[in-house]
Amino acid sequence: MNLGTIGTSWITSDFIEAAKEQGSLKLQAVYSRSEQKAKEFAEKHGAAGYFTNLREMATSDSIDCVYIASPNSLHFEQVMLFLKHNKHVICEKPMFSNRKEMKKAYQIAEENDVFLFEAMRNIHMPKFQALKENLHHAGKLRSAVLNYSKYSSRYNNVIKGEEPNIFSLNFSGGVLVDLGVYPLAAAIALFGKPEQAAYSPVIIDTGVDGSGTLVLRYPSFTCTILCSKITTSYNPSEIHGETGTFMIDSMGSFSKVVQKNIHSLEEIEVGESQDKLDMFYEIQEFVRIIEKNDKEKYDVLRKISAEVLEITEKVRKENGIIFAAD
């Protein structure tokens, strides 16, 4: 399939390199509003061409699929444009600002017989799949603490009185939708949708959440999610059962998962080594779903995205975090 990309940041570069490694997507075009940036980015990654007009890109026959990594608040309009022109869309998380946008987008995707994916890479990692398959070894689950707390260099700009996109209500920013969605998606993929969700955010000067604690209540246990872009935690994430504990080094990449029996104290590393680029695995799965027309797996991913967004929208609004897109 022929690929186009929107965005010229490091994450787009990472996606392109992973796509090259995976081999099924051929980069044909990149987009930037700035012609100089578009040209330089195309040359850097070996794209056949570039666009500075999104509508021209959407109507072009040179691409079949687009990867979108623009600021969060721009996702909906750009996703809709490409879906309406019969292009498959892979959109960086968070895919949408609210459920209203998501409902419209999936409807258009269905009408045009194309696929819409959220690039939530962690739930596609082999070690995440291995964790899911081995979770029963923990016994009856009693608690989980999932942590993604990493200081953002862009918070330095906030301290100076500026408002970077990722810390802006106008651009649908904040830590819950930027980092918190990784452990939240993992929790939903592992445990299902919680019965209740409550969020306690730390609101910074720009009006978004800089850090926060999200508590998910399940019938027999509680899952606590810690997320921050204004501090850093070095603790692993853990899932606790009556017979075992799972320790996860990173909610973003799941690069190491260890299972420990609480009685014998035996430790086992779960899953094979992940020797590909992080985004390789999600690309591999998206391509497989498109080529096999695997609607069953597609619906599983769609459900996870919908339940993540339902929770993030609900709890942020309960705390007065209202996006311009709302």
Coordinates of C-alpha atoms in Angstrom, one line a residue:
M1 CA 0.0 0.0 0.0
N2 CA 1.1 3.5 -0.7
L3 CA 1.5 5.7 2.4
G4 CA 1.1 9.4 3.0
T5 CA 2.0 11.2 6.3
I6 CA 0.8 14.3 8.0
G7 CA 3.1 15.9 10.5
T8 CA 6.9 16.4 10.5
S9 CA 7.7 15.7 14.2
W10 CA 9.9 12.9 15.6
I11 CA 6.8 10.6 16.0
T12 CA 6.1 10.7 12.2
S13 CA 9.8 9.9 11.5
D14 CA 9.5 7.0 13.9
F15 CA 6.4 5.7 12.1
I16 CA 8.0 6.0 8.7
E17 CA 11.1 4.1 9.8
A18 CA 8.9 1.4 11.4
A19 CA 6.9 1.2 8.2
K20 CA 10.1 0.7 6.2
E21 CA 11.2 -2.0 8.5
Q22 CA 7.8 -3.7 8.3
G23 CA 7.8 -3.5 4.5
S24 CA 4.1 -3.3 3.5
L25 CA 3.7 0.5 3.3
K26 CA 5.6 2.4 0.7
L27 CA 6.1 6.1 1.6
Q28 CA 4.8 8.1 -1.4
A29 CA 4.1 11.6 0.0
V30 CA 4.4 13.8 3.1
Y31 CA 2.5 16.9 4.1
S32 CA 3.4 20.1 5.8
R33 CA 1.9 23.6 5.5
S34 CA 5.5 24.8 4.9
E35 CA 6.8 23.9 1.5
Q36 CA 10.4 24.0 2.8
K37 CA 9.6 21.7 5.7
A38 CA 7.6 19.3 3.4
K39 CA 10.4 19.2 0.9
E40 CA 13.1 18.6 3.5
F41 CA 11.0 15.9 5.3
A42 CA 10.3 14.2 2.0
E43 CA 14.0 14.2 1.1
K44 CA 15.0 13.0 4.6
H45 CA 12.7 9.9 4.4
G46 CA 12.9 9.2 0.7
A47 CA 9.3 10.1 -0.2
A48 CA 8.4 10.3 -3.8
G49 CA 6.7 13.7 -3.3
Y50 CA 5.1 16.1 -0.9
F51 CA 2.0 18.3 -0.4
T52 CA 1.3 21.6 1.2
N53 CA -2.5 21.3 0.5
L54 CA -4.4 18.6 2.4
R55 CA -7.3 18.4 -0.1
E56 CA -4.9 17.8 -3.0
M57 CA -3.3 15.1 -0.9
A58 CA -6.6 13.5 0.0
T59 CA -7.8 13.4 -3.6
S60 CA -4.4 12.1 -5.0
D61 CA -4.3 8.6 -6.4
S62 CA -0.7 8.3 -5.2
I63 CA -1.7 7.2 -1.7
D64 CA -4.0 4.5 -0.3
C65 CA -3.4 5.1 3.4
V66 CA -2.5 8.1 5.5
Y67 CA -0.8 8.4 8.9
I68 CA -1.9 11.5 10.9
A69 CA 0.3 12.9 13.7
S70 CA -0.9 16.5 13.8
P71 CA -2.0 18.3 17.0
N72 CA -4.8 16.5 18.7
S73 CA -7.5 19.1 17.9
L74 CA -6.8 18.8 14.2
H75 CA -7.3 15.0 14.0
F76 CA -11.0 15.0 13.4
E77 CA -11.1 17.3 10.4
Q78 CA -8.1 15.7 8.8
V79 CA -9.4 12.1 9.4
M80 CA -12.8 13.0 7.9
L81 CA -11.2 14.5 4.8
F82 CA -9.2 11.4 4.0
L83 CA -12.0 8.9 4.9
K84 CA -14.3 10.8 2.6
H85 CA -11.8 10.3 -0.2
N86 CA -11.6 6.5 0.4
K87 CA -8.3 6.4 2.2
H88 CA -7.5 4.1 5.1
V89 CA -6.5 6.2 8.1
I90 CA -4.0 5.5 10.9
C91 CA -4.3 8.4 13.4
E92 CA -2.0 9.0 16.3
K93 CA -3.5 8.7 19.8
P94 CA -5.6 10.4 21.1
M95 CA -7.5 9.9 17.9
F96 CA -10.3 12.3 18.8
S97 CA -11.2 14.9 21.4
N98 CA -14.6 13.5 22.2
R99 CA -17.1 10.7 21.4
K100 CA -19.2 12.9 19.1
E101 CA -16.2 13.1 16.7
M102 CA -15.5 9.4 16.9
K103 CA -19.0 8.4 16.1
K104 CA -19.1 10.5 13.0
A105 CA -15.7 9.3 11.8
Y106 CA -16.4 5.6 12.2
Q107 CA -19.7 6.2 10.4
I108 CA -17.9 7.8 7.4
A109 CA -15.3 5.0 7.4
E110 CA -18.0 2.4 7.2
E111 CA -19.9 4.2 4.4
N112 CA -16.7 4.5 2.4
D113 CA -15.6 0.9 3.1
V114 CA -12.2 1.9 4.6
F115 CA -10.5 1.3 7.9
L116 CA -9.8 3.8 10.7
F117 CA -7.2 2.9 13.3
E118 CA -5.9 4.5 16.4
A119 CA -2.1 4.2 16.7
M120 CA -2.1 2.9 20.3
R121 CA 1.1 1.0 19.9
N122 CA 1.5 -0.6 23.3
I123 CA -1.5 -3.0 23.0
H124 CA 0.1 -4.5 19.8
M125 CA 3.5 -5.2 21.4
P126 CA 4.3 -9.0 21.5
K127 CA 5.1 -8.8 25.2
F128 CA 1.7 -7.2 25.9
Q129 CA 0.1 -10.1 24.1
A130 CA 2.2 -12.5 26.1
L131 CA 1.1 -10.8 29.3
K132 CA -2.5 -11.1 28.3
E133 CA -2.0 -14.9 27.6
N134 CA -0.2 -15.4 30.9
L135 CA -2.3 -13.2 33.2
H136 CA -4.2 -16.1 34.6
H137 CA -1.0 -17.2 36.4
A138 CA -1.5 -14.3 38.8
G139 CA -4.6 -16.0 40.2
K140 CA -7.6 -13.9 41.3
L141 CA -6.7 -10.3 40.5
R142 CA -6.8 -7.9 43.5
S143 CA -5.1 -4.7 42.4
A144 CA -3.1 -3.1 39.6
V145 CA -0.9 0.1 39.6
L146 CA -0.1 1.3 36.0
N147 CA 2.3 4.2 35.7
Y148 CA 3.3 6.4 32.9
S149 CA 5.0 9.5 34.3
K150 CA 7.6 11.3 32.3
Y151 CA 8.6 15.0 32.5
S152 CA 8.0 16.8 29.3
S153 CA 10.6 19.3 28.1
R154 CA 7.6 21.4 26.8
Y155 CA 6.6 22.0 30.4
N156 CA 9.6 24.3 30.6
N157 CA 7.7 26.5 28.1
V158 CA 4.6 26.5 30.4
I159 CA 6.8 27.6 33.3
K160 CA 7.9 30.5 31.1
G161 CA 4.3 31.5 30.6
E162 CA 3.8 29.9 27.2
E163 CA 1.2 27.4 26.0
P164 CA 2.5 24.5 23.9
N165 CA -0.1 22.5 22.0
I166 CA 0.2 19.5 24.3
F167 CA -0.6 21.7 27.3
S168 CA -3.4 23.6 25.7
L169 CA -7.2 23.3 25.9
N170 CA -7.4 24.7 22.4
F171 CA -5.4 21.8 21.0
S172 CA -7.1 19.1 23.2
G173 CA -4.0 18.6 25.4
G174 CA -3.2 17.4 28.9
V175 CA -1.6 14.3 30.4
L176 CA -4.6 12.0 30.5
V177 CA -5.2 12.1 26.8
D178 CA -1.4 12.1 25.9
L179 CA 0.2 9.6 28.3
G180 CA -2.7 8.3 30.4
V181 CA -4.3 6.7 27.5
Y182 CA -1.5 4.1 27.2
P183 CA -2.1 2.5 30.6
L184 CA -5.9 3.0 30.2
A185 CA -5.9 1.2 26.9
A186 CA -3.8 -1.6 28.4
A187 CA -6.2 -1.9 31.3
I188 CA -9.3 -2.1 29.1
A189 CA -7.6 -4.6 26.7
L190 CA -6.5 -6.8 29.7
F191 CA -9.4 -6.4 32.1
G192 CA -12.3 -5.0 30.1
K193 CA -14.4 -1.9 30.7
P194 CA -14.4 -0.9 34.4
E195 CA -17.6 -0.4 36.4
Q196 CA -16.6 3.0 37.5
A197 CA -13.8 5.5 36.8
A198 CA -12.8 8.6 38.8
Y199 CA -10.0 11.0 38.1
S200 CA -8.0 13.4 40.4
P201 CA -6.0 15.7 38.2
V202 CA -3.3 18.4 39.0
I203 CA -4.4 21.4 36.9
I204 CA -1.6 23.6 35.6
D205 CA -1.7 27.3 34.6
T206 CA -2.9 26.5 31.1
G207 CA -6.0 24.8 32.3
V208 CA -5.1 21.2 31.4
D209 CA -4.0 18.4 33.7
G210 CA -0.3 18.2 34.1
S211 CA -0.5 15.0 36.2
G212 CA -3.3 12.9 37.6
T213 CA -4.5 9.7 39.2
L214 CA -7.2 7.7 37.5
V215 CA -9.0 5.0 39.5
L216 CA -10.8 2.2 37.7
R217 CA -13.1 0.0 39.7
Y218 CA -13.7 -3.7 38.7
P219 CA -15.8 -6.2 40.6
S220 CA -13.0 -7.8 42.6
F221 CA -10.1 -5.2 42.3
T222 CA -9.1 -1.7 41.7
C223 CA -6.7 -0.5 38.9
T224 CA -4.9 2.8 39.7
I225 CA -3.4 4.7 36.8
L226 CA -0.7 7.3 37.5
C227 CA 0.2 9.7 34.7
S228 CA 2.3 12.9 34.6
K229 CA 4.1 15.2 32.2
I230 CA 5.3 17.5 35.0
T231 CA 7.2 14.9 37.0
T232 CA 9.0 11.6 36.3
S233 CA 8.5 8.2 38.0
Y234 CA 11.1 5.4 37.8
N235 CA 8.8 2.8 39.3
P236 CA 7.5 -0.1 37.1
S237 CA 3.8 -0.9 36.7
E238 CA 2.4 -3.9 38.5
I239 CA -0.6 -6.2 38.4
H240 CA -1.3 -8.1 41.6
G241 CA -3.1 -11.4 42.0
E242 CA -3.5 -13.9 44.9
T243 CA -0.8 -16.2 43.5
G244 CA 1.5 -13.9 41.4
T245 CA 2.5 -10.4 40.4
F246 CA 3.4 -9.1 37.0
M247 CA 5.9 -6.2 36.7
I248 CA 6.0 -4.1 33.5
D249 CA 8.9 -1.8 32.8
S250 CA 7.1 0.6 30.4
M251 CA 3.4 1.2 29.6
G252 CA 4.5 2.6 26.3
S253 CA 6.6 -0.2 24.9
F254 CA 6.2 -3.2 27.3
S255 CA 9.9 -4.0 26.6
K256 CA 10.2 -6.2 29.8
V257 CA 7.4 -8.1 31.6
V258 CA 8.3 -10.2 34.6
Q259 CA 6.0 -12.7 36.3
K260 CA 6.8 -13.5 40.0
N261 CA 5.1 -16.2 42.1
I262 CA 4.4 -14.7 45.5
H263 CA 4.9 -18.1 47.2
S264 CA 8.0 -19.6 45.5
L265 CA 9.4 -16.1 44.6
E266 CA 10.3 -17.6 41.2
E267 CA 10.7 -15.0 38.5
I268 CA 10.0 -15.6 34.8
E269 CA 10.4 -13.1 32.0
V270 CA 7.3 -13.3 29.8
G271 CA 7.4 -13.2 26.0
E272 CA 10.0 -13.3 23.3
S273 CA 12.4 -10.4 22.8
Q274 CA 11.0 -7.4 20.9
D275 CA 13.8 -6.7 18.3
K276 CA 11.7 -4.5 16.0
L277 CA 11.0 -0.8 16.2
D278 CA 8.1 0.0 18.6
M279 CA 5.7 1.0 15.9
F280 CA 6.5 -2.1 13.7
Y281 CA 4.0 -4.3 15.5
E282 CA 0.9 -2.0 15.2
I283 CA 1.7 -1.4 11.5
Q284 CA 2.0 -5.1 10.9
E285 CA -1.5 -5.6 12.5
F286 CA -3.2 -2.8 10.7
V287 CA -1.9 -4.0 7.4
R288 CA -3.0 -7.6 8.2
I289 CA -6.5 -6.4 9.1
I290 CA -6.8 -4.4 5.8
E291 CA -5.5 -7.2 3.6
K292 CA -7.5 -9.9 5.3
N293 CA -10.5 -7.7 5.8
D294 CA -10.5 -8.9 9.4
K295 CA -13.6 -7.1 10.7
E296 CA -13.7 -9.1 13.9
K297 CA -10.3 -7.9 15.1
Y298 CA -11.0 -4.4 13.7
D299 CA -14.1 -4.3 15.9
V300 CA -12.1 -5.3 19.0
L301 CA -9.7 -2.4 18.4
R302 CA -12.5 0.0 17.7
K303 CA -14.2 -1.0 21.0
I304 CA -11.0 -0.4 23.0
S305 CA -10.6 3.1 21.4
A306 CA -14.3 3.9 22.1
E307 CA -14.1 2.8 25.7
V308 CA -10.8 4.7 26.3
L309 CA -12.4 7.9 24.9
E310 CA -15.6 7.4 26.8
I311 CA -13.7 7.3 30.1
T312 CA -11.2 10.2 29.3
E313 CA -14.0 12.5 28.1
K314 CA -16.2 11.7 31.1
V315 CA -13.6 12.2 33.8
R316 CA -11.9 15.2 32.4
K317 CA -15.3 17.0 32.0
E318 CA -16.1 16.1 35.6
N319 CA -13.0 18.0 36.5
G320 CA -13.7 21.0 34.4
I321 CA -11.2 20.2 31.7
I322 CA -13.2 21.4 28.7
F323 CA -11.6 21.4 25.2
A324 CA -12.3 24.0 22.5
A325 CA -13.4 21.0 20.4
D326 CA -16.2 20.1 22.9

